[in-house]
Short mmCIF file of C-alpha atoms in Angstrom, two decimals:
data_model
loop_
_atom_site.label_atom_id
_atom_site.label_comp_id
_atom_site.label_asym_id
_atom_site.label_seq_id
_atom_site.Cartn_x
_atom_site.Cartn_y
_atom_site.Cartn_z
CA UNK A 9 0.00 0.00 0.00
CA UNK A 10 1.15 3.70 -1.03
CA UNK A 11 1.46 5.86 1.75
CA UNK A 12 0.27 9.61 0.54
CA UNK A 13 2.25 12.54 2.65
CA UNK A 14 0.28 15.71 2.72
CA UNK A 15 1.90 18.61 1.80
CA UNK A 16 1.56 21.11 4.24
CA UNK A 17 -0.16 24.02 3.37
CA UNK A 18 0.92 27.63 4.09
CA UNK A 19 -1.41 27.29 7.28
CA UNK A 20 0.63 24.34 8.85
CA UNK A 21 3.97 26.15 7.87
CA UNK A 22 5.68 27.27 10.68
CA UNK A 23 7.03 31.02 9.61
CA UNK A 24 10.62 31.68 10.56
CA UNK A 25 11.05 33.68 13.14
CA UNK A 26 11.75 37.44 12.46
CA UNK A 27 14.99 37.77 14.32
CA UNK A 28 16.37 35.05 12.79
CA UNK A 29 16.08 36.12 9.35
CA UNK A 30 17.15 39.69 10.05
CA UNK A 31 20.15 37.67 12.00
CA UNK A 32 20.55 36.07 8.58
CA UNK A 33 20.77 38.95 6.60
CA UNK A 34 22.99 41.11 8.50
CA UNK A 35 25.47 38.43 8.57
CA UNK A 36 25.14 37.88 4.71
CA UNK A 37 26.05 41.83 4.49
CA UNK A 38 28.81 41.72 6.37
CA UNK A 39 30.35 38.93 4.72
CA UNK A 40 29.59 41.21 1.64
CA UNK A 41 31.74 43.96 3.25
CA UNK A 42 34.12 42.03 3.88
CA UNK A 43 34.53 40.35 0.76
CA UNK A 44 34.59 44.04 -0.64
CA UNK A 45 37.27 45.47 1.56
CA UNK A 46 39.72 42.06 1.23
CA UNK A 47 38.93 42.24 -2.77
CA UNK A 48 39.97 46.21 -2.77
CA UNK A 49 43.56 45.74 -0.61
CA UNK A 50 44.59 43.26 -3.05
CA UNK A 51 43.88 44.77 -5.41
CA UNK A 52 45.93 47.97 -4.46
CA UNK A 53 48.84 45.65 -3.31
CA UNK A 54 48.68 44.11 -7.06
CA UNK A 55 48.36 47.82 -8.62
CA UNK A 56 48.28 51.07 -6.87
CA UNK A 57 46.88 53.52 -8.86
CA UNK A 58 47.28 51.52 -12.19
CA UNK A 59 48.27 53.52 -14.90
CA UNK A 60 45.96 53.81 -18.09
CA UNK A 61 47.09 51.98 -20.94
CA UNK A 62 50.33 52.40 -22.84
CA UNK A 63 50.98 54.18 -25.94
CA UNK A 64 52.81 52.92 -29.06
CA UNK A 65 55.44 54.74 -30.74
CA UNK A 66 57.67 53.34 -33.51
CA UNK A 67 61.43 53.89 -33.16
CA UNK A 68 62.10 52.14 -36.61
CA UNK A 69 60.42 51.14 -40.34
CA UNK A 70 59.63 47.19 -39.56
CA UNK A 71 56.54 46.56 -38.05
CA UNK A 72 57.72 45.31 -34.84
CA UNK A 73 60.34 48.24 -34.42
CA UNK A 74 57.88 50.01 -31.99
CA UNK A 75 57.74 50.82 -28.03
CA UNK A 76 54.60 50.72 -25.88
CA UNK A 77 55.12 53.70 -23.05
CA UNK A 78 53.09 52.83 -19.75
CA UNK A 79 52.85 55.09 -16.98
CA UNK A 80 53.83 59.21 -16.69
CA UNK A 81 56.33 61.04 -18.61
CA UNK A 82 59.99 60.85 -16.38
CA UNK A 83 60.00 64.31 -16.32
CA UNK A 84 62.89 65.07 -16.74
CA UNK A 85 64.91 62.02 -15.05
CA UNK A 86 62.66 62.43 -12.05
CA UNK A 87 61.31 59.26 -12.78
CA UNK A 88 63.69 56.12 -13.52
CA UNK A 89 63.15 54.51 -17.02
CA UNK A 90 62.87 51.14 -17.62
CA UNK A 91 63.12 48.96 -20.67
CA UNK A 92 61.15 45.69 -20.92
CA UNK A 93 62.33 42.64 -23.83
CA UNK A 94 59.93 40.18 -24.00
CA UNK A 95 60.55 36.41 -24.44
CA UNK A 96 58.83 34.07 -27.15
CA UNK A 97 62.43 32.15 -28.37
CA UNK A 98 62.82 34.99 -30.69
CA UNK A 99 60.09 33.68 -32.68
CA UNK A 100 56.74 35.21 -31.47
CA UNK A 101 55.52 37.91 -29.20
CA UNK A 102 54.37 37.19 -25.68
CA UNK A 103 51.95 40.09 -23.32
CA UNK A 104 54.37 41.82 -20.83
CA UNK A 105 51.55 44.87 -20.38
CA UNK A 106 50.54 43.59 -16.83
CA UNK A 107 53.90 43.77 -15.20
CA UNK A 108 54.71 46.64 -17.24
CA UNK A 109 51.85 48.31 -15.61
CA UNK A 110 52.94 46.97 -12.14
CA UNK A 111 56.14 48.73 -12.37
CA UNK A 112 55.18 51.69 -13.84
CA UNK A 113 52.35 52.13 -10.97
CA UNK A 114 55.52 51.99 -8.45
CA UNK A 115 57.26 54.66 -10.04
CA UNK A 116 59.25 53.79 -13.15
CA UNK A 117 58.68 54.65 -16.80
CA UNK A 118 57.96 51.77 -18.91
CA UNK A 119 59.11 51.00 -22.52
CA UNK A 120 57.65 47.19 -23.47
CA UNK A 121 60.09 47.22 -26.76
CA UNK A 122 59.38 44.71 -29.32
CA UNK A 123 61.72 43.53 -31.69
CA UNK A 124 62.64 41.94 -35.31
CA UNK A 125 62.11 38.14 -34.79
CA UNK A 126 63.90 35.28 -36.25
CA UNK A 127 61.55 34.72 -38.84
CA UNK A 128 62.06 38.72 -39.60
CA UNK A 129 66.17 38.73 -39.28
CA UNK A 130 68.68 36.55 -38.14
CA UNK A 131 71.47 37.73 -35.37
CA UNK A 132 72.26 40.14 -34.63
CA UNK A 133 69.39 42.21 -36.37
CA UNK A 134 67.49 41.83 -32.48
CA UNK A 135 70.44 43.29 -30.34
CA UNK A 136 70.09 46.12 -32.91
CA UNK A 137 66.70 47.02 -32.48
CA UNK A 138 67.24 47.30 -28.75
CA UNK A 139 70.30 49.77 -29.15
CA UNK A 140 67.94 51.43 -32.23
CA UNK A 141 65.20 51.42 -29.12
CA UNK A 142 67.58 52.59 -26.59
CA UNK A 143 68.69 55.68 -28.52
CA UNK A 144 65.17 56.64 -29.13
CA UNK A 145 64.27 56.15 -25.24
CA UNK A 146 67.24 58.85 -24.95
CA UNK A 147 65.78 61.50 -27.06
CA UNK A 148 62.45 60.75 -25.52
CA UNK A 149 64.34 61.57 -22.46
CA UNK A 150 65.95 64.50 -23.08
CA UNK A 151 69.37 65.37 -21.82
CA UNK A 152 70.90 64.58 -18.49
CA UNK A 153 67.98 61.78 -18.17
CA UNK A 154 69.84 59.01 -16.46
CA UNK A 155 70.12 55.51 -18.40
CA UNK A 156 67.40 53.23 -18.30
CA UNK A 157 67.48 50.09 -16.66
CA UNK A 158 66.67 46.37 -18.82
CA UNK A 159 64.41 44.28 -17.56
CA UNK A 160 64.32 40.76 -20.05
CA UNK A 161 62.83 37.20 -19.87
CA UNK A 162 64.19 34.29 -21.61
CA UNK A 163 64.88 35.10 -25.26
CA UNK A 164 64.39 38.63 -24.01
CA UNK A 165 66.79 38.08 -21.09
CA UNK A 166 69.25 36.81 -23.85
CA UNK A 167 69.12 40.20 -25.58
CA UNK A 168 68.82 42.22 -22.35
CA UNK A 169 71.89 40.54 -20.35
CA UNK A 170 74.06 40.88 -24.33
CA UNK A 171 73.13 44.50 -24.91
CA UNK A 172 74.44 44.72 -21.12
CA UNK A 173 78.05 43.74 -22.43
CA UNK A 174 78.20 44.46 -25.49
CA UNK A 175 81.34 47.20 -25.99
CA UNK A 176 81.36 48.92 -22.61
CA UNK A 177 77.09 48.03 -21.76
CA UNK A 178 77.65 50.79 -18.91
CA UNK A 179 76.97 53.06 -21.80
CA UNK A 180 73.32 51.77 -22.86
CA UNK A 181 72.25 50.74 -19.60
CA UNK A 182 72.37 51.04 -15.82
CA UNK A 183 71.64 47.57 -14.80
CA UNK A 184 70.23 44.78 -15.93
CA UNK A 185 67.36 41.88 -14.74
CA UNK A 186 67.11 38.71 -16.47
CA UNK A 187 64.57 36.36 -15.57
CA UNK A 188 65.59 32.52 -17.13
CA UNK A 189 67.99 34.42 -19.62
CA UNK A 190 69.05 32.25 -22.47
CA UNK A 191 72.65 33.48 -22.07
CA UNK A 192 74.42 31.09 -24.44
CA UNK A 193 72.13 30.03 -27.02
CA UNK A 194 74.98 27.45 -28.51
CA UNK A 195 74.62 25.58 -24.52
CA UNK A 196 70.82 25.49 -25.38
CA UNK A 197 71.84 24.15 -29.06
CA UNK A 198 73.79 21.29 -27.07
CA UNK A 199 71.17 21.26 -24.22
CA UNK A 200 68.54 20.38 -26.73
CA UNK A 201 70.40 17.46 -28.54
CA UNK A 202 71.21 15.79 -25.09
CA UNK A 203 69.70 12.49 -24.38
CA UNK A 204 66.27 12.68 -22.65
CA UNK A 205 66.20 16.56 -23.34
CA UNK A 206 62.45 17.95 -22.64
CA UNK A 207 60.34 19.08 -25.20
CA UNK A 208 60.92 22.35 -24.46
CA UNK A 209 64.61 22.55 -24.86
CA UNK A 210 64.52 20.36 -28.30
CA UNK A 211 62.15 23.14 -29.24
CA UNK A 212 64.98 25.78 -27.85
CA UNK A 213 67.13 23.95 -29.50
CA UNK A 214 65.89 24.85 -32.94
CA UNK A 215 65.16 28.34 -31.90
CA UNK A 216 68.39 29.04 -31.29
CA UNK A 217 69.62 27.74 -35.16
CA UNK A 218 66.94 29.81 -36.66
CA UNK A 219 67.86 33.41 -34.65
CA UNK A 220 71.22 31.84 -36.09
CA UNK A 221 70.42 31.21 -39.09
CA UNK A 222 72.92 28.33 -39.28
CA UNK A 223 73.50 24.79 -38.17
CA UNK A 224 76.76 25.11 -35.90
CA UNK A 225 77.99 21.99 -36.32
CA UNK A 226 77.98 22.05 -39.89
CA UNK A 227 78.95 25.57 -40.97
CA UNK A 228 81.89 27.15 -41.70
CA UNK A 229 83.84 29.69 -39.26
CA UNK A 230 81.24 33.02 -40.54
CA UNK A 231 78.34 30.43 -38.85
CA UNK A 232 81.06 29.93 -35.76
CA UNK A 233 81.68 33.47 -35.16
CA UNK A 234 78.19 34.33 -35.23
CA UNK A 235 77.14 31.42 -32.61
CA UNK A 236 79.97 33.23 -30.44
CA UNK A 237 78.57 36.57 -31.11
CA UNK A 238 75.53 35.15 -29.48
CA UNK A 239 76.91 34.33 -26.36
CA UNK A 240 76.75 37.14 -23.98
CA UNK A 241 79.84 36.05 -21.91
CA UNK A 242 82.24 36.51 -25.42
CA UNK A 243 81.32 40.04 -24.59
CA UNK A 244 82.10 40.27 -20.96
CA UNK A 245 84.37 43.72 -20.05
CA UNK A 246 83.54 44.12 -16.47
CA UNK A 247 83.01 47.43 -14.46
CA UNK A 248 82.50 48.67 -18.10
CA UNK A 249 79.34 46.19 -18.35
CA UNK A 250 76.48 47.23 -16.37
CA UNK A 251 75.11 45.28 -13.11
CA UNK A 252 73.81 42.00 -13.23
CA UNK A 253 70.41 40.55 -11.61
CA UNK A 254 69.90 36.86 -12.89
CA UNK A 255 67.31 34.44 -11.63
CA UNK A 256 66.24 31.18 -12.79
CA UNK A 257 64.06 28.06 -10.97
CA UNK A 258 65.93 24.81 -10.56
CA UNK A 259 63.85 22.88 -12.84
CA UNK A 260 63.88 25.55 -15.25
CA UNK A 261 64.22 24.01 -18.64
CA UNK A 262 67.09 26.82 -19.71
CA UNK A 263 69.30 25.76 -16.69
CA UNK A 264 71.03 28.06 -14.03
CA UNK A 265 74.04 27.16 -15.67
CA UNK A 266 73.48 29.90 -18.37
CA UNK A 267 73.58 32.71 -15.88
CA UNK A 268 76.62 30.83 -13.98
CA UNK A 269 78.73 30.93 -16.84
CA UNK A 270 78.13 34.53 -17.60
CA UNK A 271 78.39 35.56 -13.90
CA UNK A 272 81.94 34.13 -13.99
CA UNK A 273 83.10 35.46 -16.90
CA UNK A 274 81.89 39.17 -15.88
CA UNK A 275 83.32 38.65 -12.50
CA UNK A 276 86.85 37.35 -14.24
CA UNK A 277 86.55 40.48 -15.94
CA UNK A 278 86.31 42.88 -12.89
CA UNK A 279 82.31 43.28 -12.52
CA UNK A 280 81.78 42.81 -8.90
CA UNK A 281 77.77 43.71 -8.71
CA UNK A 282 76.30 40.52 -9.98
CA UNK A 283 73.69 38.62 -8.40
CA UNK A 284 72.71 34.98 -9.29
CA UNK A 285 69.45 33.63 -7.57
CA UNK A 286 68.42 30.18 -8.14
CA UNK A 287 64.52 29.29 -6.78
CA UNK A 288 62.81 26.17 -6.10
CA UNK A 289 60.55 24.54 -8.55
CA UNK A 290 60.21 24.91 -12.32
CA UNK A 291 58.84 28.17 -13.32
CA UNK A 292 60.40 29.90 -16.62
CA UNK A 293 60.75 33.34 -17.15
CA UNK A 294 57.87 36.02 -16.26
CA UNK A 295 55.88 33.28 -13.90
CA UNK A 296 59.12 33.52 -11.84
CA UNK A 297 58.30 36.88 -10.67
CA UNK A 298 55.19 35.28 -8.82
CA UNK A 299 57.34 33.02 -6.34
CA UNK A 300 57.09 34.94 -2.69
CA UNK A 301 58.93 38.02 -2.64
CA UNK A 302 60.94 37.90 -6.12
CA UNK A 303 58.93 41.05 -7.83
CA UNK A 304 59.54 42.81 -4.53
CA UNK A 305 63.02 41.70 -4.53
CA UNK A 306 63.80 43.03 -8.02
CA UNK A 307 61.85 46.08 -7.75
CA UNK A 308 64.38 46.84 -4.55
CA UNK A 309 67.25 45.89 -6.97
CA UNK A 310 66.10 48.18 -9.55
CA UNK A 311 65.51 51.29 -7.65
CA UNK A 312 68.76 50.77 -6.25
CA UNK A 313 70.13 51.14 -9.61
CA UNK A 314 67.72 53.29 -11.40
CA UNK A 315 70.29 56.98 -10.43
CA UNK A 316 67.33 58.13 -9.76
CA UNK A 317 64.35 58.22 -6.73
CA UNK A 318 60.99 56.78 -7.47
CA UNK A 319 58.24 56.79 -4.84
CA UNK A 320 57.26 54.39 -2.61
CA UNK A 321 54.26 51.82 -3.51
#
């Protein structure tokens, strides 16, 4: 037999009691508030006052010879400079406008500079568009503006940490940050061919041939010199290069060794400000700036070096 439960009706309901729903609701509001309030101070940690979005100037003919300025004008050196290089293994663009933004909300003037790829020009046709870019970052400038600082990750720590030695780099540049730099793109050549190599560094490997534009190991000596061109340590003067700030993760698939070798061969040379940070885990490149207290750390590192004072976040 089918036992039939009445519904009850709105008669037999038993209302809820008054002071529990207004109970109810005030604590629903202030969870709200809260919510609100925690949203809004991370918010401002992540980006005080964010700046509105950058402008694009070109500072060359090619397409991709162009600069994207974020934040105020220096005024007049008042505000330090700073030059971001993007990675992409010289082959494709990748979005640096969100820490571009972060810095220049803390005080520095941003230039995210692209550059000629591989598939555009081979080597060194990219170290030449960030001189071309730094010269036009001088003008912008005006005289007496002190030299902007680099800022590069992977492929663009490669050209960031070699336009910071090439000739006397003190010249270009007041420092420089490189986050997973690809220092020596002939140790990624080798690093790539090595048995078990990751995906990633086969795929470096071949990166590294086309920005090249030859295979190393069967070229002549032009194809030798150019590989050694490539290498940022063959440049090394030091106290005529500018200061070094290189970090990569220990699992990082373009090893710490890349920023050991240079480190020794600018400290051979005489440059005694060089820092070499290796951090746990894998990350590559800009993702490395989100392990505890790196951005802070390099945002320290870069007023100190900046010749110039920027306000506090």
């Amino acid at each position: 037999m089918t036992v039939r439960h009445r519904r009850p009706t709105a008669r037999h309901r038993r209302p809820a009691p008054r002071h529990r729903s207004a109970n109810l609701r005030r604590a629903l509001l202030t969870l709200s508030l809260c919510g609100t309030l925690l949203s809004a101070s991370v918010a401002a940690e992540a980006s005080p006052e964010a700046p509105p979005p950058g402008r694009v100037f070109s500072y060359g003919e090619h397409a991709r010879q162009n600069v994207t300025v974020h934040g105020a004008p220096s005024g007049g050196g008042k505000r330090p400079s700073l030059v971001v290089l993007h990675g992409g293994s010289w082959a494709r663009d990748t979005d640096w406008s969100g820490w571009s933004r972060w810095f220049a909300a803390r005080g520095f003037t941003v230039y995210e500079t692209d550059y000629r790829l591989s598939s555009d020009a081979v080597w060194p046709a990219q170290r030449t568009d960030v001189l071309a870019a730094l010269r036009w970052i001088a003008r912008r400038e005006g005289p007496g503006a002190p030299r902007p600082l680099l800022l590069g990750s992977s492929a663009g720590g490669h050209l960031a940490v070699s336009v910071g030695a090439y000739r006397d780099g003190l010249t270009y540049v007041r420092g420089v940050a490189a986050l997973s730099p690809v220092a020596s793109p002939y140790r990624a050549w080798q690093d790539g061919a090595g048995p078990g190599a990751p995906a990633r560094q086969r795929a470096l490997r071949q990166a590294a041939k086309r920005l090249a534009g030859c295979d190393p190991d069967t070229a002549g000596q032009r194809c030798w010199a150019r590989w050694g061109d490539l290498a940022a340590a063959s440049h090394a003067s030091g106290a005529r290069d500018a200061p070094l700030y290189l970090v990569h993760s220990a699992g990082d698939f373009v090893p710490p060794a890349h920023s050991a070798e240079l480190a020794a061969a600018q400290r051979g040379a005489g440059l005694g400000d060089v820092t070499v940070r290796t951090l746990p885990g894998s990350a590559h490149g800009g993702p490395l700036l989100k392990a505890p207290g790196l951005a802070r750390d390099v945002l320290a590192w870069r007023r100190a070096h900046s010749g110039a004072r920027s306000p506090q976040p």
